[in-house]
């Protein structure tokens, strides 16, 4: 008999809603193995009585954990720990070492390279964000929603301050302290991380985080693993670091962790790159059981996980799943995030979260590449965290993108269900759409451009020797009216074939 | 008989003063070999009559070219082409290929590494610019002079513009077009370069230019040459790229080009890094004859010259000597500049000037490190070029630093001539001072710090196995009163020994 009354405690004075507290604790009990797969949970009425809470609170907590994939309800028989979770070996996940074994990264040693740039259109494509007309882009934010007035005010206040010697001189390579403080609070509150300012390096977009981590963690000949479809910016950075890039399949539940385990038996793996929240480009979410398995594998085999969580802020199912980094007890995860999708691409704030010793190593390399970030920008964004403007913006943008996603998917289904296939994405700013084999996406994209609609022909997403005939259709940067007009042009461009 | 009347032409409608036009043309004639070493020039009265100009204009032109080291006057016998210029072989410098052989860089191939970071205090030293108290720093600008109000206004105007999608989206990796346009005009007008916007990559400080150029030009095992004393940021970047770093001596006239020629006979050299305007750290200027010889050598041997001209804007003798890049006909020079010393460190604008094909290659690499620069900052600085605010600031700062240099050197001589030696620098923002061997600079620096004065113990400038007992004493960031107080503390700290 599991002692739920003593395992679950609520703090009504906390800023976190009680149902979230409960859902978090249930998740934690599942992760630690205390609640095994298949375990039946108490009925909501029973648990409410046990904890002295309103039954609706328990219902909300179960709904929350169910939405995150940790629980599942079986009609008529109750709520259970989801069967897709593996039989967690408690000692692996609970044997937390007191000191984070961050040094393992340092021991992984110094940098390297030998890079082979390809000439994918990815790199040479003109910057189409800035053209007029309609676009279904790669998944860019709507800059019209960005808190520009507030950012402008924050810049202004910085310029008006006292001693310029202190505000416009050389600064900390790790980033402005105000922003690191605010970001640490934000990440701890919203993503279950346990950071201090020393665990955070502010970068310029997530790409700099990927670059620094690749250079510091990889040596020539090391094996880096990505999903079969992945972001070219990551692959190129691994190649630049001299790594051999191997891939594993990606299905509707993210990367195939079994295939990864098989690969790990065949060769030493140094680094595995994932975008577990919404896989790039296909937008699928890595299933919780695969997350647990991936973390276990990293600990057993000793590879680093590079978790690129660039669009965490946008998830439309209840609450998003916590990052892998939140469950990382052994210091195996380097967590990379970005605000370029959350605010606007020109506000180039990204960050790396990692053990302090690795952050210092990344900062030392950054120092000979780009001595420090933009002090004024880092201050302004830090200030907007502090005033709450940024969180208000996130909420507003999330609501807007949610509506746009629903509308876009509805119109796509209505107008194009016979020629393109897609799953409504749980999060992110784009739909991954695959076209009927009879449709030539390049020709279609060219025809659409003539009618004022830009969208990518998707060639950049093809793994070597393989044609997906798929592309990303970003919905976030367009209004509902713009989305409707875009779909009609797309339909016309397809029907001409 | 040299046909001066047809060789020298003036354009009175030009914005460039006539004496500067003449001086430029004389320099060009010397560079091309038309005026050989030792050639006697016409008397000023005679040339004035020949060209139909005021004699004072000719005097000014001769003075200008003399100040730059191209001419020398011998008392009583007239003005001659300076004897320190080598017997220039005209075909080498005039055999300009129509198309810049920029491709040679591309052919030099792809990147590399294997880097060995050291743990010099250079990297881990706390950021002392931001402490209170007095400081004789590495040669930082006085931020109190910076055009902060104007920059603030430019930022504000950017935030107030029309369509945010066009102003805060993804931008050109090479930098904001306005800034590249303005910088191209500025460099062509003031430094004798012949650039278009396609020859310019805006970076974040000169360090990013050094990094990108190192990564693109060097392969592991390549030989990169620097002066025996040099900037650690450059050396570390060459090491990061896997290069073997060799050094040549530096004397009162810059790096020893004869020693470089000897080295080039012993091994293939890929890249030579110089700060010819004011050598770092010793502030000496590379003599014109060595410049010509260096360019010739680069063409003969086939190495690239990385010219780091980070403090070009500050030179106190008439006009500064034009960069090597201005005389580069064969596309051997990659020119790196910075505005962090000209405005303030936080305004992290640097740039690379190179053939367009190399700029594109550098931009492709930059794209996976730091997708683009800071759009708002690049716009603001471009705007201040356009309004003339920046040039006004440069002139004001130059006057101020000139006065401070003179005052500082006078006080140093007066108070400390028995314990430290220095040559008054022709330019830059610091004095290179060497201390009497009986003085321990580390102990002195520690004692001075206790009395509120920061200056570096200079250990970072020592070549391996060699003690210079020298340090840089930056004078630009302190007022005359602050400089006097600093010297008095320094004197006290020295006398305690």
Tab-separated table of N, CA, C and O in Angstrom, chain A residues 110-115 117-118 122-123 127 130 135 140 142-144 148 151-152 155-156 159 164-165 168-171 204 207-208 211 215 237 240 341 344-348 364-365 367-377 477, chain B residues 110-115 117-118 122-123 127 129-130 135 140 142-143 148 151-152 155-156 159 164-165 168-171 204 207-208 211 215 237 240 341 344-348 364-365 367-377 477:
chain	number	residue	atom	x	y	z
A	110	UNK	N	39.395	18.841	-24.439
A	110	UNK	CA	39.452	20.070	-25.204
A	110	UNK	C	38.837	19.942	-26.580
A	110	UNK	O	38.412	18.881	-26.992
A	111	UNK	N	38.848	21.027	-27.195
A	111	UNK	CA	38.191	21.205	-28.489
A	111	UNK	C	38.881	20.490	-29.653
A	111	UNK	O	39.797	19.748	-29.473
A	112	UNK	N	38.412	20.796	-30.795
A	112	UNK	CA	38.932	20.243	-32.045
A	112	UNK	C	38.387	20.886	-33.321
A	112	UNK	O	38.000	21.998	-33.283
A	113	UNK	N	38.332	20.233	-34.432
A	113	UNK	CA	37.726	20.411	-35.750
A	113	UNK	C	38.227	19.756	-37.061
A	113	UNK	O	38.722	18.660	-37.078
A	114	UNK	N	37.985	20.537	-38.073
A	114	UNK	CA	38.073	19.985	-39.436
A	114	UNK	C	36.666	19.998	-39.992
A	114	UNK	O	35.963	19.018	-39.836
A	115	UNK	N	36.218	21.079	-40.561
A	115	UNK	CA	34.793	21.113	-40.889
A	115	UNK	C	34.537	21.124	-42.390
A	115	UNK	O	35.347	21.578	-43.169
A	117	UNK	N	31.854	22.417	-44.667
A	117	UNK	CA	30.603	23.109	-44.942
A	117	UNK	C	29.988	22.594	-46.220
A	117	UNK	O	30.679	22.404	-47.210
A	118	UNK	N	28.742	22.372	-46.190
A	118	UNK	CA	28.093	22.067	-47.452
A	118	UNK	C	27.486	23.353	-47.993
A	118	UNK	O	27.639	24.412	-47.420
A	122	UNK	N	19.988	26.149	-47.127
A	122	UNK	CA	19.854	26.619	-45.756
A	122	UNK	C	20.735	27.825	-45.478
A	122	UNK	O	20.355	28.765	-44.810
A	123	UNK	N	21.973	27.756	-45.995
A	123	UNK	CA	22.920	28.814	-45.663
A	123	UNK	C	22.835	29.998	-46.606
A	123	UNK	O	23.073	31.124	-46.204
A	127	UNK	N	17.231	36.110	-46.923
A	127	UNK	CA	16.466	36.223	-45.688
A	127	UNK	C	15.037	36.619	-46.027
A	127	UNK	O	14.752	37.767	-46.313
A	130	UNK	N	12.100	39.079	-44.208
A	130	UNK	CA	11.985	40.522	-44.367
A	130	UNK	C	11.281	40.935	-45.650
A	130	UNK	O	11.160	42.105	-45.933
A	135	UNK	N	3.762	34.482	-45.918
A	135	UNK	CA	4.775	33.435	-45.771
A	135	UNK	C	4.333	32.412	-44.722
A	135	UNK	O	3.735	32.757	-43.698
A	140	UNK	N	8.708	31.039	-37.300
A	140	UNK	CA	9.203	32.264	-36.689
A	140	UNK	C	8.081	32.915	-35.882
A	140	UNK	O	6.903	32.715	-36.157
A	142	UNK	N	5.684	36.036	-34.389
A	142	UNK	CA	5.082	37.244	-34.959
A	142	UNK	C	5.660	38.450	-34.218
A	142	UNK	O	5.331	38.691	-33.061
A	143	UNK	N	6.529	39.164	-34.917
A	143	UNK	CA	7.230	40.268	-34.264
A	143	UNK	C	6.268	41.396	-33.928
A	143	UNK	O	6.524	42.194	-33.037
A	144	UNK	N	5.112	41.405	-34.603
A	144	UNK	CA	4.118	42.439	-34.291
A	144	UNK	C	3.599	42.318	-32.858
A	144	UNK	O	3.050	43.253	-32.300
A	148	UNK	N	7.923	45.598	-27.955
A	148	UNK	CA	8.955	46.522	-28.438
A	148	UNK	C	8.969	47.826	-27.650
A	148	UNK	O	10.030	48.373	-27.351
A	151	UNK	N	10.720	47.146	-24.439
A	151	UNK	CA	12.156	46.973	-24.655
A	151	UNK	C	12.813	48.328	-24.925
A	151	UNK	O	13.885	48.629	-24.396
A	152	UNK	N	12.168	49.119	-25.737
A	152	UNK	CA	12.709	50.453	-26.035
A	152	UNK	C	12.857	51.278	-24.765
A	152	UNK	O	13.872	51.957	-24.562
A	155	UNK	N	15.917	50.024	-22.805
A	155	UNK	CA	17.151	50.551	-23.397
A	155	UNK	C	17.351	51.995	-22.947
A	155	UNK	O	18.434	52.406	-22.559
A	156	UNK	N	16.272	52.778	-23.034
A	156	UNK	CA	16.376	54.206	-22.717
A	156	UNK	C	16.851	54.385	-21.281
A	156	UNK	O	17.719	55.199	-20.997
A	159	UNK	N	20.538	53.895	-20.936
A	159	UNK	CA	21.354	55.009	-21.437
A	159	UNK	C	21.334	56.198	-20.489
A	159	UNK	O	22.213	57.041	-20.537
A	164	UNK	N	28.841	56.120	-16.797
A	164	UNK	CA	28.969	55.329	-18.022
A	164	UNK	C	30.142	54.351	-17.988
A	164	UNK	O	30.085	53.292	-18.603
A	165	UNK	N	31.201	54.687	-17.228
A	165	UNK	CA	32.346	53.767	-17.128
A	165	UNK	C	31.883	52.405	-16.616
A	165	UNK	O	32.472	51.382	-16.926
A	168	UNK	N	29.135	50.814	-19.760
A	168	UNK	CA	29.468	50.612	-21.169
A	168	UNK	C	30.899	50.109	-21.350
A	168	UNK	O	31.480	50.264	-22.407
A	169	UNK	N	31.473	49.573	-20.269
A	169	UNK	CA	32.832	49.032	-20.351
A	169	UNK	C	32.792	47.548	-20.677
A	169	UNK	O	31.793	47.036	-21.169
A	170	UNK	N	33.892	46.874	-20.397
A	170	UNK	CA	33.913	45.428	-20.570
A	170	UNK	C	33.062	44.788	-19.480
A	170	UNK	O	33.005	45.284	-18.352
A	171	UNK	N	32.404	43.715	-19.818
A	171	UNK	CA	31.519	43.055	-18.861
A	171	UNK	C	31.843	41.574	-18.732
A	171	UNK	O	32.792	41.079	-19.321
A	204	UNK	N	24.408	34.361	-27.764
A	204	UNK	CA	23.676	35.100	-28.788
A	204	UNK	C	22.893	34.087	-29.614
A	204	UNK	O	23.380	33.569	-30.599
A	207	UNK	N	22.250	29.092	-31.297
A	207	UNK	CA	23.325	28.576	-32.164
A	207	UNK	C	24.686	28.735	-31.506
A	207	UNK	O	25.535	27.855	-31.613
A	208	UNK	N	24.893	29.842	-30.779
A	208	UNK	CA	26.194	30.006	-30.123
A	208	UNK	C	26.375	28.977	-29.009
A	208	UNK	O	27.494	28.486	-28.796
A	211	UNK	N	27.335	25.851	-30.711
A	211	UNK	CA	28.712	25.946	-31.208
A	211	UNK	C	29.715	25.743	-30.079
A	211	UNK	O	30.630	24.935	-30.191
A	215	UNK	N	32.319	22.571	-29.612
A	215	UNK	CA	33.761	22.772	-29.625
A	215	UNK	C	34.411	22.258	-28.342
A	215	UNK	O	35.536	21.785	-28.360
A	237	UNK	N	27.614	22.167	-36.903
A	237	UNK	CA	28.497	22.444	-35.779
A	237	UNK	C	29.241	21.188	-35.316
A	237	UNK	O	30.404	21.272	-34.936
A	240	UNK	N	31.896	20.673	-37.850
A	240	UNK	CA	32.943	21.672	-37.661
A	240	UNK	C	33.892	21.249	-36.538
A	240	UNK	O	35.091	21.523	-36.578
A	341	UNK	N	12.931	33.037	-30.546
A	341	UNK	CA	11.594	32.632	-30.986
A	341	UNK	C	10.521	33.186	-30.050
A	341	UNK	O	9.355	33.251	-30.392
A	344	UNK	N	11.801	38.120	-30.554
A	344	UNK	CA	11.998	38.430	-31.975
A	344	UNK	C	13.430	38.047	-32.315
A	344	UNK	O	14.321	38.141	-31.475
A	345	UNK	N	13.655	37.623	-33.560
A	345	UNK	CA	14.999	37.160	-33.925
A	345	UNK	C	16.104	38.182	-33.670
A	345	UNK	O	17.222	37.798	-33.343
A	346	UNK	N	15.811	39.465	-33.806
A	346	UNK	CA	16.878	40.463	-33.623
A	346	UNK	C	17.331	40.559	-32.167
A	346	UNK	O	18.427	41.052	-31.896
A	347	UNK	N	16.497	40.136	-31.246
A	347	UNK	CA	16.894	40.167	-29.835
A	347	UNK	C	17.611	38.855	-29.534
A	347	UNK	O	17.020	37.893	-29.056
A	348	UNK	N	18.885	38.843	-29.857
A	348	UNK	CA	19.623	37.583	-29.920
A	348	UNK	C	20.125	37.151	-28.546
A	348	UNK	O	21.306	37.232	-28.241
A	364	UNK	N	35.341	30.555	-21.402
A	364	UNK	CA	36.732	30.785	-21.796
A	364	UNK	C	36.891	30.716	-23.314
A	364	UNK	O	37.609	31.520	-23.908
A	365	UNK	N	36.180	29.777	-23.920
A	365	UNK	CA	36.234	29.702	-25.383
A	365	UNK	C	35.509	30.911	-25.998
A	365	UNK	O	35.991	31.526	-26.946
A	367	UNK	N	35.301	33.728	-24.990
A	367	UNK	CA	36.096	34.940	-24.839
A	367	UNK	C	36.991	35.227	-26.043
A	367	UNK	O	37.281	36.374	-26.334
A	368	UNK	N	37.462	34.186	-26.733
A	368	UNK	CA	38.306	34.449	-27.901
A	368	UNK	C	37.499	34.426	-29.200
A	368	UNK	O	38.050	34.513	-30.284
A	369	UNK	N	36.191	34.278	-29.067
A	369	UNK	CA	35.343	34.327	-30.264
A	369	UNK	C	34.560	35.637	-30.270
A	369	UNK	O	34.461	36.322	-31.280
A	370	UNK	N	34.019	35.986	-29.127
A	370	UNK	CA	33.063	37.084	-29.029
A	370	UNK	C	33.078	37.472	-27.562
A	370	UNK	O	32.300	36.981	-26.779
A	371	UNK	N	33.996	38.312	-27.215
A	371	UNK	CA	34.352	38.547	-25.825
A	371	UNK	C	33.184	38.575	-24.846
A	371	UNK	O	33.233	38.042	-23.748
A	372	UNK	N	32.111	39.217	-25.233
A	372	UNK	CA	30.949	39.324	-24.350
A	372	UNK	C	29.727	39.606	-25.198
A	372	UNK	O	29.838	39.997	-26.351
A	373	UNK	N	28.566	39.422	-24.604
A	373	UNK	CA	27.325	39.695	-25.320
A	373	UNK	C	27.042	41.182	-25.369
A	373	UNK	O	27.872	42.010	-25.006
A	374	UNK	N	25.831	41.508	-25.799
A	374	UNK	CA	25.443	42.900	-25.903
A	374	UNK	C	24.866	43.355	-24.558
A	374	UNK	O	23.769	42.955	-24.174
A	375	UNK	N	25.633	44.164	-23.851
A	375	UNK	CA	25.259	44.578	-22.504
A	375	UNK	C	23.879	45.242	-22.474
A	375	UNK	O	23.065	44.970	-21.589
A	376	UNK	N	23.638	46.127	-23.418
A	376	UNK	CA	22.383	46.880	-23.406
A	376	UNK	C	21.189	45.942	-23.610
A	376	UNK	O	20.181	46.041	-22.927
A	377	UNK	N	21.340	45.021	-24.573
A	377	UNK	CA	20.265	44.066	-24.843
A	377	UNK	C	20.041	43.139	-23.649
A	377	UNK	O	18.912	42.882	-23.239
A	477	UNK	N	3.604	33.440	-37.287
A	477	UNK	CA	3.883	34.819	-37.682
A	477	UNK	C	2.788	35.429	-38.549
A	477	UNK	O	2.897	36.583	-38.955
B	110	UNK	N	39.910	24.940	-45.902
B	110	UNK	CA	38.957	24.948	-44.801
B	110	UNK	C	39.622	25.017	-43.434
B	110	UNK	O	40.838	25.004	-43.316
B	111	UNK	N	38.773	25.071	-42.496
B	111	UNK	CA	39.149	25.259	-41.104
B	111	UNK	C	39.869	24.081	-40.436
B	111	UNK	O	40.276	23.166	-41.102
B	112	UNK	N	39.989	24.176	-39.206
B	112	UNK	CA	40.641	23.127	-38.399
B	112	UNK	C	40.603	23.349	-36.889
B	112	UNK	O	39.813	24.096	-36.437
B	113	UNK	N	41.479	22.763	-36.052
B	113	UNK	CA	41.922	22.944	-34.668
B	113	UNK	C	42.530	21.846	-33.797
B	113	UNK	O	43.246	20.991	-34.260
B	114	UNK	N	42.225	22.011	-32.564
B	114	UNK	CA	43.002	21.355	-31.514
B	114	UNK	C	43.578	22.476	-30.681
B	114	UNK	O	44.665	22.935	-31.000
B	115	UNK	N	42.873	22.957	-29.707
B	115	UNK	CA	43.379	24.162	-29.071
B	115	UNK	C	43.845	23.921	-27.653
B	115	UNK	O	43.412	23.012	-26.976
B	117	UNK	N	44.183	25.930	-24.483
B	117	UNK	CA	44.029	27.137	-23.685
B	117	UNK	C	45.015	27.132	-22.547
B	117	UNK	O	45.185	26.128	-21.872
B	118	UNK	N	45.628	28.214	-22.332
B	118	UNK	CA	46.431	28.300	-21.128
B	118	UNK	C	45.575	28.970	-20.056
B	118	UNK	O	44.416	29.286	-20.281
B	122	UNK	N	45.316	36.747	-18.104
B	122	UNK	CA	44.585	37.420	-19.173
B	122	UNK	C	43.124	37.002	-19.221
B	122	UNK	O	42.224	37.801	-19.417
B	123	UNK	N	42.908	35.680	-19.066
B	123	UNK	CA	41.556	35.192	-19.233
B	123	UNK	C	40.739	35.227	-17.959
B	123	UNK	O	39.541	35.425	-17.990
B	127	UNK	N	37.211	41.777	-14.273
B	127	UNK	CA	37.062	42.910	-15.173
B	127	UNK	C	37.267	44.196	-14.384
B	127	UNK	O	36.396	44.642	-13.658
B	129	UNK	N	37.909	47.241	-15.434
B	129	UNK	CA	37.398	48.502	-15.941
B	129	UNK	C	36.302	49.031	-15.049
B	129	UNK	O	36.087	50.235	-14.928
B	130	UNK	N	35.574	48.098	-14.470
B	130	UNK	CA	34.355	48.505	-13.787
B	130	UNK	C	34.549	48.796	-12.304
B	130	UNK	O	33.603	49.101	-11.606
B	135	UNK	N	42.982	54.020	-12.455
B	135	UNK	CA	43.558	52.899	-13.196
B	135	UNK	C	44.364	53.413	-14.385
B	135	UNK	O	44.015	54.383	-15.025
B	140	UNK	N	42.279	51.553	-22.657
B	140	UNK	CA	40.851	51.600	-22.919
B	140	UNK	C	40.437	53.051	-23.164
B	140	UNK	O	41.083	53.971	-22.683
B	142	UNK	N	38.047	56.508	-22.859
B	142	UNK	CA	37.288	57.148	-21.785
B	142	UNK	C	35.822	57.165	-22.198
B	142	UNK	O	35.418	57.922	-23.083
B	143	UNK	N	35.061	56.330	-21.521
B	143	UNK	CA	33.662	56.180	-21.920
B	143	UNK	C	32.872	57.456	-21.612
B	143	UNK	O	31.837	57.714	-22.201
B	148	UNK	N	27.029	58.973	-26.003
B	148	UNK	CA	25.962	58.108	-25.507
B	148	UNK	C	24.582	58.672	-25.783
B	148	UNK	O	23.656	57.946	-26.122
B	151	UNK	N	23.817	58.006	-29.358
B	151	UNK	CA	23.540	56.582	-29.567
B	151	UNK	C	22.159	56.220	-29.028
B	151	UNK	O	21.396	55.499	-29.672
B	152	UNK	N	21.848	56.750	-27.853
B	152	UNK	CA	20.536	56.494	-27.263
B	152	UNK	C	19.416	56.973	-28.183
B	152	UNK	O	18.416	56.283	-28.372
B	155	UNK	N	19.048	54.527	-31.132
B	155	UNK	CA	18.299	53.344	-30.720
B	155	UNK	C	16.800	53.665	-30.692
B	155	UNK	O	15.978	52.909	-31.160
B	156	UNK	N	16.491	54.808	-30.087
B	156	UNK	CA	15.074	55.165	-29.923
B	156	UNK	C	14.402	55.272	-31.289
B	156	UNK	O	13.297	54.790	-31.483
B	159	UNK	N	13.512	51.917	-32.645
B	159	UNK	CA	12.344	51.285	-32.024
B	159	UNK	C	11.033	51.912	-32.478
B	159	UNK	O	9.985	51.301	-32.358
B	164	UNK	N	7.662	46.345	-37.725
B	164	UNK	CA	8.643	45.614	-36.910
B	164	UNK	C	9.122	44.328	-37.585
B	164	UNK	O	10.246	43.887	-37.343
B	165	UNK	N	8.261	43.701	-38.423
B	165	UNK	CA	8.690	42.465	-39.090
B	165	UNK	C	9.962	42.728	-39.895
B	165	UNK	O	10.779	41.847	-40.093
B	168	UNK	N	13.105	43.758	-36.883
B	168	UNK	CA	13.522	42.932	-35.762
B	168	UNK	C	13.533	41.449	-36.121
B	168	UNK	O	13.464	40.595	-35.255
B	169	UNK	N	13.576	41.173	-37.423
B	169	UNK	CA	13.624	39.790	-37.869
B	169	UNK	C	15.070	39.344	-38.069
B	169	UNK	O	15.998	39.965	-37.566
B	170	UNK	N	15.240	38.254	-38.813
B	170	UNK	CA	16.588	37.818	-39.152
B	170	UNK	C	17.185	38.803	-40.151
B	170	UNK	O	16.477	39.357	-40.990
B	171	UNK	N	18.480	39.029	-40.025
B	171	UNK	CA	19.142	39.985	-40.907
B	171	UNK	C	20.341	39.375	-41.601
B	171	UNK	O	20.619	38.176	-41.478
B	204	UNK	N	31.660	41.293	-33.996
B	204	UNK	CA	31.476	41.789	-32.638
B	204	UNK	C	32.862	41.977	-32.034
B	204	UNK	O	33.419	41.070	-31.446
B	207	UNK	N	38.039	40.787	-32.045
B	207	UNK	CA	38.347	39.395	-31.695
B	207	UNK	C	37.583	38.414	-32.571
B	207	UNK	O	38.107	37.379	-32.969
B	208	UNK	N	36.327	38.737	-32.903
B	208	UNK	CA	35.574	37.819	-33.763
B	208	UNK	C	36.173	37.782	-35.166
B	208	UNK	O	36.185	36.726	-35.812
B	211	UNK	N	39.113	35.556	-34.903
B	211	UNK	CA	38.686	34.166	-34.768
B	211	UNK	C	38.249	33.582	-36.109
B	211	UNK	O	38.697	32.509	-36.510
B	215	UNK	N	40.113	30.602	-38.248
B	215	UNK	CA	39.449	29.330	-38.523
B	215	UNK	C	39.374	29.046	-40.011
B	215	UNK	O	39.445	27.895	-40.440
B	237	UNK	N	43.878	32.333	-30.589
B	237	UNK	CA	43.045	31.971	-31.735
B	237	UNK	C	43.814	31.141	-32.758
B	237	UNK	O	43.252	30.230	-33.369
B	240	UNK	N	44.016	27.749	-31.277
B	240	UNK	CA	42.703	27.108	-31.379
B	240	UNK	C	42.502	26.521	-32.769
B	240	UNK	O	41.857	25.486	-32.939
B	341	UNK	N	37.389	50.465	-29.118
B	341	UNK	CA	38.316	51.434	-28.543
B	341	UNK	C	37.933	52.863	-28.941
B	341	UNK	O	38.351	53.820	-28.307
B	344	UNK	N	33.144	52.746	-27.115
B	344	UNK	CA	33.149	52.165	-25.768
B	344	UNK	C	33.102	50.660	-25.938
B	344	UNK	O	32.511	50.154	-26.893
B	345	UNK	N	33.718	49.921	-25.010
B	345	UNK	CA	33.778	48.467	-25.153
B	345	UNK	C	32.413	47.792	-25.323
B	345	UNK	O	32.308	46.793	-26.033
B	346	UNK	N	31.380	48.348	-24.692
B	346	UNK	CA	30.079	47.685	-24.778
B	346	UNK	C	29.468	47.780	-26.182
B	346	UNK	O	28.599	46.989	-26.533
B	347	UNK	N	29.919	48.757	-26.973
B	347	UNK	CA	29.403	48.872	-28.335
B	347	UNK	C	30.282	48.007	-29.223
B	347	UNK	O	31.221	48.463	-29.836
B	348	UNK	N	29.945	46.731	-29.233
B	348	UNK	CA	30.849	45.741	-29.790
B	348	UNK	C	30.744	45.632	-31.300
B	348	UNK	O	30.224	44.670	-31.843
B	364	UNK	N	29.838	32.577	-43.747
B	364	UNK	CA	29.257	31.235	-43.643
B	364	UNK	C	29.643	30.578	-42.328
B	364	UNK	O	28.833	29.913	-41.685
B	365	UNK	N	30.861	30.785	-41.916
B	365	UNK	CA	31.276	30.230	-40.630
B	365	UNK	C	30.582	30.976	-39.486
B	365	UNK	O	30.094	30.360	-38.540
B	367	UNK	N	27.853	32.212	-39.412
B	367	UNK	CA	26.448	31.830	-39.322
B	367	UNK	C	26.189	30.685	-38.348
B	367	UNK	O	25.114	30.606	-37.753
B	368	UNK	N	27.140	29.774	-38.209
B	368	UNK	CA	26.903	28.665	-37.262
B	368	UNK	C	27.514	28.955	-35.887
B	368	UNK	O	27.506	28.104	-35.006
B	369	UNK	N	28.064	30.156	-35.726
B	369	UNK	CA	28.597	30.534	-34.421
B	369	UNK	C	27.674	31.560	-33.772
B	369	UNK	O	27.335	31.476	-32.599
B	370	UNK	N	27.263	32.531	-34.562
B	370	UNK	CA	26.557	33.708	-34.054
B	370	UNK	C	25.847	34.268	-35.267
B	370	UNK	O	26.368	35.127	-35.960
B	371	UNK	N	24.669	33.753	-35.514
B	371	UNK	CA	24.000	33.957	-36.789
B	371	UNK	C	24.126	35.357	-37.401
B	371	UNK	O	24.343	35.545	-38.585
B	372	UNK	N	24.011	36.356	-36.552
B	372	UNK	CA	24.068	37.733	-37.036
B	372	UNK	C	24.433	38.632	-35.865
B	372	UNK	O	24.334	38.242	-34.715
B	373	UNK	N	24.855	39.853	-36.179
B	373	UNK	CA	25.193	40.802	-35.137
B	373	UNK	C	23.950	41.417	-34.526
B	373	UNK	O	22.825	40.962	-34.768
B	374	UNK	N	24.166	42.430	-33.729
B	374	UNK	CA	23.062	43.097	-33.074
B	374	UNK	C	22.521	44.188	-34.001
B	374	UNK	O	23.148	45.221	-34.200
B	375	UNK	N	21.347	43.920	-34.554
B	375	UNK	CA	20.766	44.811	-35.558
B	375	UNK	C	20.618	46.239	-35.038
B	375	UNK	O	20.929	47.208	-35.731
B	376	UNK	N	20.136	46.364	-33.793
B	376	UNK	CA	19.868	47.698	-33.255
B	376	UNK	C	21.173	48.478	-33.100
B	376	UNK	O	21.258	49.653	-33.448
B	377	UNK	N	22.193	47.810	-32.569
B	377	UNK	CA	23.494	48.451	-32.381
B	377	UNK	C	24.111	48.827	-33.724
B	377	UNK	O	24.634	49.932	-33.900
B	477	UNK	N	41.824	56.802	-20.607
B	477	UNK	CA	40.574	56.749	-19.849
B	477	UNK	C	40.601	57.610	-18.587
B	477	UNK	O	39.620	57.649	-17.855
